XYZ file of C-alpha atoms in Angstrom:
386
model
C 0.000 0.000 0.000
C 2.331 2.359 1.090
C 5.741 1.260 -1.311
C 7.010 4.109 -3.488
C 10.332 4.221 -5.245
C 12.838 4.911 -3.013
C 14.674 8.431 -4.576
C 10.818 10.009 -3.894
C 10.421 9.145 -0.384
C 13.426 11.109 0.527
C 13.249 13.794 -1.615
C 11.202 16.345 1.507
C 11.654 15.335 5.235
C 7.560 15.591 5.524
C 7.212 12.556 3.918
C 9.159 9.674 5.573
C 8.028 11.430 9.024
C 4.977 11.748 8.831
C 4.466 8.523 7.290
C 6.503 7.326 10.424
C 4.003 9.981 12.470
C 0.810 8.111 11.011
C 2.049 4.507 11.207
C 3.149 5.044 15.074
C -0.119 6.729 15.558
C -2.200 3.215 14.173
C 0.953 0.815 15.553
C 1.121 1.865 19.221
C -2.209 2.074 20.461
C -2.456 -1.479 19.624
C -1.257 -2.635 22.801
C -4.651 -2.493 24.282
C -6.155 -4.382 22.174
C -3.224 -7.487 22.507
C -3.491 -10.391 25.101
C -2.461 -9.836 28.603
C 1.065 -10.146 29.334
C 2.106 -9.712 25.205
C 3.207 -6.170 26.151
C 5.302 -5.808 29.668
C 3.645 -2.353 30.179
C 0.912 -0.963 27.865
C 0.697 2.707 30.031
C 4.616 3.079 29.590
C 4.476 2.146 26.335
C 1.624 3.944 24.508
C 2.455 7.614 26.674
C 6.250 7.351 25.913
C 6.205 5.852 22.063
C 3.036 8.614 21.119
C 4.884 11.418 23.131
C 8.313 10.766 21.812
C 8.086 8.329 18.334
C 4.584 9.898 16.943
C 4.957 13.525 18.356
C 8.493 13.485 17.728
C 8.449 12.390 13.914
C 5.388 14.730 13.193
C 7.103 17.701 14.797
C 10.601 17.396 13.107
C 8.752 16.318 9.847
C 6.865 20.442 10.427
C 9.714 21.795 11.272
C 12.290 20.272 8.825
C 9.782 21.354 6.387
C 9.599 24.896 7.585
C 13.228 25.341 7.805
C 13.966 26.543 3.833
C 11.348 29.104 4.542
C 12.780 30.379 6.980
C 16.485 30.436 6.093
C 15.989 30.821 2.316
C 17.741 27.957 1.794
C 17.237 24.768 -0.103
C 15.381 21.506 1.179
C 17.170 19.044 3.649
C 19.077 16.843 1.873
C 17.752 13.216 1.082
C 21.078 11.807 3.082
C 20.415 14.193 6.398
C 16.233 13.004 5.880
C 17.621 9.396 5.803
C 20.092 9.759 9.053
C 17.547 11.257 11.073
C 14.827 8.606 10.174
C 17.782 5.758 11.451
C 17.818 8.176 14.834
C 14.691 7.859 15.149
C 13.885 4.152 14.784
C 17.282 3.694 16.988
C 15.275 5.878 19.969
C 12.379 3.609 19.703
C 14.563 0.260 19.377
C 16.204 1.357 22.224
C 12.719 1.783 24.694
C 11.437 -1.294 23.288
C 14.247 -3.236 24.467
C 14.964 -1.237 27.591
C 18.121 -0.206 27.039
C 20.182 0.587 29.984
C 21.408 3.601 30.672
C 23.053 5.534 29.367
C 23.151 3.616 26.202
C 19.006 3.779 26.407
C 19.011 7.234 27.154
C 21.262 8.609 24.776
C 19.646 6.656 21.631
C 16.721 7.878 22.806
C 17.603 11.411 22.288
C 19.887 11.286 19.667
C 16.747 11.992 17.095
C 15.954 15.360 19.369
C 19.955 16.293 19.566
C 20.736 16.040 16.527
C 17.252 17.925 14.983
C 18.152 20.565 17.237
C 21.768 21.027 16.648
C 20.822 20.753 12.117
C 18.118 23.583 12.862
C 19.903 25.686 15.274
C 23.068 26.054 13.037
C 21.140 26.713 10.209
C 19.110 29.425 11.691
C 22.022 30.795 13.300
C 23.796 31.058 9.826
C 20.598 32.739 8.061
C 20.644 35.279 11.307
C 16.664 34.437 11.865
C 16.636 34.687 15.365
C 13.194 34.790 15.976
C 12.953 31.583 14.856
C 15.961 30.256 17.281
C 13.366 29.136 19.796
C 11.213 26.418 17.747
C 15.067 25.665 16.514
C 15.963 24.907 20.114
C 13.003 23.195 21.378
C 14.138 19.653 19.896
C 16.967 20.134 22.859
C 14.036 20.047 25.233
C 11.927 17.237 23.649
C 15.362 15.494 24.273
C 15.851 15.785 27.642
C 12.098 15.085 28.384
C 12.899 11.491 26.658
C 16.103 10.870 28.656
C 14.090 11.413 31.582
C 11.045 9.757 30.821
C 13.491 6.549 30.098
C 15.563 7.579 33.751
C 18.086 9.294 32.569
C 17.373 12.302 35.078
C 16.433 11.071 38.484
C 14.017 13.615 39.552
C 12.539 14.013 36.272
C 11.968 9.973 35.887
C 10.246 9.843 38.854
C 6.969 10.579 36.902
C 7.862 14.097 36.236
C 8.792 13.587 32.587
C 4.853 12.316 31.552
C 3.512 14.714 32.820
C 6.057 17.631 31.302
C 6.121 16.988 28.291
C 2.601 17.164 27.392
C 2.628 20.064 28.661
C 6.214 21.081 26.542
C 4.224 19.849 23.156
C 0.973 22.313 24.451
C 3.644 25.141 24.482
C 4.921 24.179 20.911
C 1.513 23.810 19.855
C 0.893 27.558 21.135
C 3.577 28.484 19.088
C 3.954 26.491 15.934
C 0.100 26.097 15.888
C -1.377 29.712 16.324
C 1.072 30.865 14.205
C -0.098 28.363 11.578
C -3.987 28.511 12.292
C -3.446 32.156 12.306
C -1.538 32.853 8.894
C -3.536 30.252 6.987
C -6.714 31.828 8.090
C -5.528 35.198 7.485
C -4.357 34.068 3.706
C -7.680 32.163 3.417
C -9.939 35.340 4.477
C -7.909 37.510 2.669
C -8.867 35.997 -0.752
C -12.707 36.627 0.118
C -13.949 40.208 -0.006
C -16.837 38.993 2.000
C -14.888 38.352 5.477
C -13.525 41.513 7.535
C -10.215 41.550 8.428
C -8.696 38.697 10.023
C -7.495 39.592 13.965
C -5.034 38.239 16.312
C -4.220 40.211 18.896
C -0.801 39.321 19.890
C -0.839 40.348 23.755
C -3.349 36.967 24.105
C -0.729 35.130 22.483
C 2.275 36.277 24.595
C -0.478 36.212 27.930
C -1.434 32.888 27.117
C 2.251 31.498 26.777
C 3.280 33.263 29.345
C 0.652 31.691 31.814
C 1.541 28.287 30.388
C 5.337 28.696 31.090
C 4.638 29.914 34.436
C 2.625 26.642 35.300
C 5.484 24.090 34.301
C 7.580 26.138 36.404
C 5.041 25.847 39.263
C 5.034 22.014 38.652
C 5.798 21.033 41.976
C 3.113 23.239 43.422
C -0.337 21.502 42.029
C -2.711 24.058 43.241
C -0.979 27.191 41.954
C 0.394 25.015 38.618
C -3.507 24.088 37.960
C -4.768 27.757 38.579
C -2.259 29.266 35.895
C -3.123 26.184 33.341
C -6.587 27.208 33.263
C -5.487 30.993 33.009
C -3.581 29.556 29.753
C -6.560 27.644 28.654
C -8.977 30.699 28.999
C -6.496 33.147 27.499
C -6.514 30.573 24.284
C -10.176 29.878 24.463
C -10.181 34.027 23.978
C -7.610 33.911 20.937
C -10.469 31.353 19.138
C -13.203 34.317 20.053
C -10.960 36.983 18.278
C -10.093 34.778 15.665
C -13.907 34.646 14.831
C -13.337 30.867 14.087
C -16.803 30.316 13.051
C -16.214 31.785 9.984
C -13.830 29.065 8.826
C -16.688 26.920 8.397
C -17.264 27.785 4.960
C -13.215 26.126 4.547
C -12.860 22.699 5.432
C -9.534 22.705 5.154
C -8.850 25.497 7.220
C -12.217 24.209 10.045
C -9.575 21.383 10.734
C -7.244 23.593 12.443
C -9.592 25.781 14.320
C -11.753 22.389 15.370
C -8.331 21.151 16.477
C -6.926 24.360 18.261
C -9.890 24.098 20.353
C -8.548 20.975 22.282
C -5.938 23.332 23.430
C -7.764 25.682 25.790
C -10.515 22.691 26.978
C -7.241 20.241 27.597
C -5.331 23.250 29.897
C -8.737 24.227 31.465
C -9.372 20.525 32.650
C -5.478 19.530 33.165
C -5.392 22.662 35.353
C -8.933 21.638 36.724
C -8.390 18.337 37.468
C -5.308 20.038 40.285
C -7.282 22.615 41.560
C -11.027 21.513 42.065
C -12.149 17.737 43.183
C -14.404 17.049 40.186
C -13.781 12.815 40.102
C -11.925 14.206 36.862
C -8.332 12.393 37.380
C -4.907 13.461 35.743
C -4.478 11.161 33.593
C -8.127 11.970 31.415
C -7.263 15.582 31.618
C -3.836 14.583 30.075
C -5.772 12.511 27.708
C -7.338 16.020 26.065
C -3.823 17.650 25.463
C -2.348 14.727 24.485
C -5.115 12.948 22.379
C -6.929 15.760 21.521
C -4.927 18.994 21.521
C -1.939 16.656 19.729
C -3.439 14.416 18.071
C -5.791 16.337 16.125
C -3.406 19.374 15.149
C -0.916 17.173 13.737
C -3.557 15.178 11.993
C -5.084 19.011 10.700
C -1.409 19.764 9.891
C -0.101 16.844 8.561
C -3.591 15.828 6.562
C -2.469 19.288 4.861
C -0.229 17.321 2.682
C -1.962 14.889 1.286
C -4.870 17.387 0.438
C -5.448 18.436 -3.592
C -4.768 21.337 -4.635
C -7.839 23.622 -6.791
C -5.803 26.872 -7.323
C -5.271 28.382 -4.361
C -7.566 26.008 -2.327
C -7.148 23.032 -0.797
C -9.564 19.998 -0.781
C -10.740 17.809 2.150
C -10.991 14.344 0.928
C -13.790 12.439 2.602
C -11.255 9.958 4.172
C -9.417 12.501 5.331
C -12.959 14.367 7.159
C -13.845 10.916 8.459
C -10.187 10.546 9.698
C -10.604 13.741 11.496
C -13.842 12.713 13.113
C -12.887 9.450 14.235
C -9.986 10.976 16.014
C -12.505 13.239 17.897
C -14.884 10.517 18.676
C -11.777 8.720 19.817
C -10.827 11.711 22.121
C -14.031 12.109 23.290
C -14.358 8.555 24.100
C -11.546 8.227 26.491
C -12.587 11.312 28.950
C -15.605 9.739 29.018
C -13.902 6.488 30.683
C -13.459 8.961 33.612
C -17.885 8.154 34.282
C -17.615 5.161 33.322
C -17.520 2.302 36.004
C -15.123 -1.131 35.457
C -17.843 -2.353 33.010
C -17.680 0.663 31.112
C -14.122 0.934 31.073
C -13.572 -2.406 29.358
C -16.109 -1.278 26.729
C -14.884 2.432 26.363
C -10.969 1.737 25.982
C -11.413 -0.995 23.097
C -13.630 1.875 21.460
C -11.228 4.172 21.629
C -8.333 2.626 20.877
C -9.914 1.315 17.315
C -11.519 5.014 16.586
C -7.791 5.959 16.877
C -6.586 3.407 14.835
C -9.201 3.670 12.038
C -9.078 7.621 12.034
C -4.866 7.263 11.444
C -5.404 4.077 9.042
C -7.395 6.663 6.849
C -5.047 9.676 6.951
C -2.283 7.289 5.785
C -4.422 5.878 2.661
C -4.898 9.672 1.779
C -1.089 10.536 2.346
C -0.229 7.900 -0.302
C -0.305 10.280 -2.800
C 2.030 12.985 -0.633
C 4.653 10.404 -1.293
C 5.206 10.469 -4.962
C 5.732 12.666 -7.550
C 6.563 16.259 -7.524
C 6.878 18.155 -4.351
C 4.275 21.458 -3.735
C 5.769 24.556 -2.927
C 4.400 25.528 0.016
C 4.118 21.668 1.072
C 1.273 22.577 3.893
C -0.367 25.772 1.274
C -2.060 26.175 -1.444
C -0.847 29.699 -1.991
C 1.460 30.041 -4.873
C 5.012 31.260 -3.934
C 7.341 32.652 -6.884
């Protein structure tokens, strides 16, 4: 299904990551549906290999992808693509046989060290300094994966899963709004219909702000709750200024805004499930930054694409909208387990887990065609660019 000559794979980093991205996405969840005892420790497994394998591919495949734009010069290489898809399988080789440290830990961040170090220099040489922060944040992805796999003693002590969903909300803030925003502002643009497009940038900086300020105050639960759901309402305001109803009338571009709003409910309940006694646990208000605020932008962003191009519009294939809704209903589905008694449980996870699975196993028959033939410029736009 998915075999394509071998020169086209590598010709753009988006495509042998987020093929990776997708695959992991249908491949790990799997666990819960195998017999007892097959996998050592299904929890472990799923947060650290969707966290760090999934999240990790789809976020170097964005960036990797972004980088020419932003230093005005040409694509990654096909070799450098190659070497950091063998860093990436080695990190997940290496948890799946439980490498010891500090062998474990240091193939596990190799991937994130090395993605880093190839976007820092190259932003450093271009002088875009603005961008040095999303250049640098593969450093901290890394270090979240040596500690999640005990390479930091503190941090392995169960601070790492919590963290870095957290870490991947902050790049989301970034790299997301920024995307949501400029698409929607191109899209609108092109429509004398729609006002101007608004995004006022001191909800942004408030909102980030707030978030940063509650993984500092990670130790403290109360006060690191209070500030997540200050985050989560200062986002939830960005989506009223943004006017996202109006993206209705673009499926494409209703993806990202129906994705975006994971963010602010997944900080309002991670922040609420620390503050107020609700029988909401941690672990289902993970489950909406993680699943949902995760899961459903990188699907929006990497479903981009695969998408056909009409001009200066892009097209939402219907197994790419049913992908997207599955996903949801998956989402959905597992904060619901939090009402659910054992009964329900054992119903609720299986559902879950193959709404997941199905909504991925559709994005990746639609991404077949991302893998051949010429590459767009942009990759995730349909605007033209000289």
């Amino acid at each position: 299904m998915l075999c394509y000559p071998t020169q086209e794979l590598w010709l753009a980093p988006h495509r042998p990551l987020f093929l990776l991205a997708g695959l992991w996405a249908v491949l790990v969840p799997s666990a819960w549906l195998a017999p007892s005892g097959l996998v050592a420790d299904p929890v472990s497994w799923h947060r650290h290999e969707l966290l760090f394998g999934m999240g990790g591919a789809a976020v170097g495949g964005y960036l990797l992808t972004a980088l020419p734009a932003w230093t005005g010069r040409p694509r990654v290489a096909p070799a450098t693509t190659a070497i950091m898809v063998a860093l990436w399988f080695a990190g997940r080789l290496a948890f799946a046989l439980e490498m010891p440290p500090p062998w474990g830990s240091i193939a596990g961040a190799a991937y994130f060290v090395v993605l880093g170090g190839l976007l820092s220099q190259q932003v450093a040489r271009a002088k875009a300094w603005r961008k040095m922060p999303l250049a640098l944040a593969p450093f901290v992805l890394g270090c979240l994966a040596t500690g999640a796999t005990g390479g930091f003693g503190a941090v392995a002590q169960g601070g790492a899963p919590q963290l870095a969903p957290l870490f991947f909300a902050l790049l989301i803030s970034l790299v997301g709004g920024r995307a949501v925003a400029a698409f929607t502002r191109h899209r609108l643009a092109a429509s004398p219909d729609d006002p101007p497009f608004a995004d006022p940038r001191w909800l942004a900086a408030a909102a980030l702000l707030a978030l940063l300020a509650a993984m500092a105050a990670f130790g403290t639960p109360g006060l690191a709750g209070a500030l997540l759901v200050v985050s989560g309402l200062l986002q939830l305001a960005r989506i009223l200024a943004w006017r996202s109803w109006r993206s209705a009338r673009y499926p494409a571009l209703l993806l990202l805004h129906l994705a975006w709003l994971w963010l602010p409910l997944g900080l309002i309940l991670a922040g609420m499930s620390q503050v107020l006694p609700l029988g909401l646990d941690a672990a289902t208000a993970l489950h909406a930054l993680t699943m949902g605020a995760m899961g459903t932008m990188m699907l929006a962003i990497m479903a981009r694409a695969a998408m056909v191009r009409q001009g200066t519009r892009l097209c939402v294939s219907r197994r790419l909208g049913g992908a997207f809704c599955l996903v949801n209903l998956s989402v959905l589905t597992r904060l619901l387990m939090c009402c659910a008694g054992a009964s329900g449980y054992t119903v609720l996870l299986p559902l879950a887990t193959l709404c997941w699975m199905a909504g991925w196993a559709l994005f990746l028959w639609d991404f077949r065609r991302a893998l051949r033939g010429p590459i767009p410029r942009p990759v995730l736009s349909a605007r033209s660019r000289p």
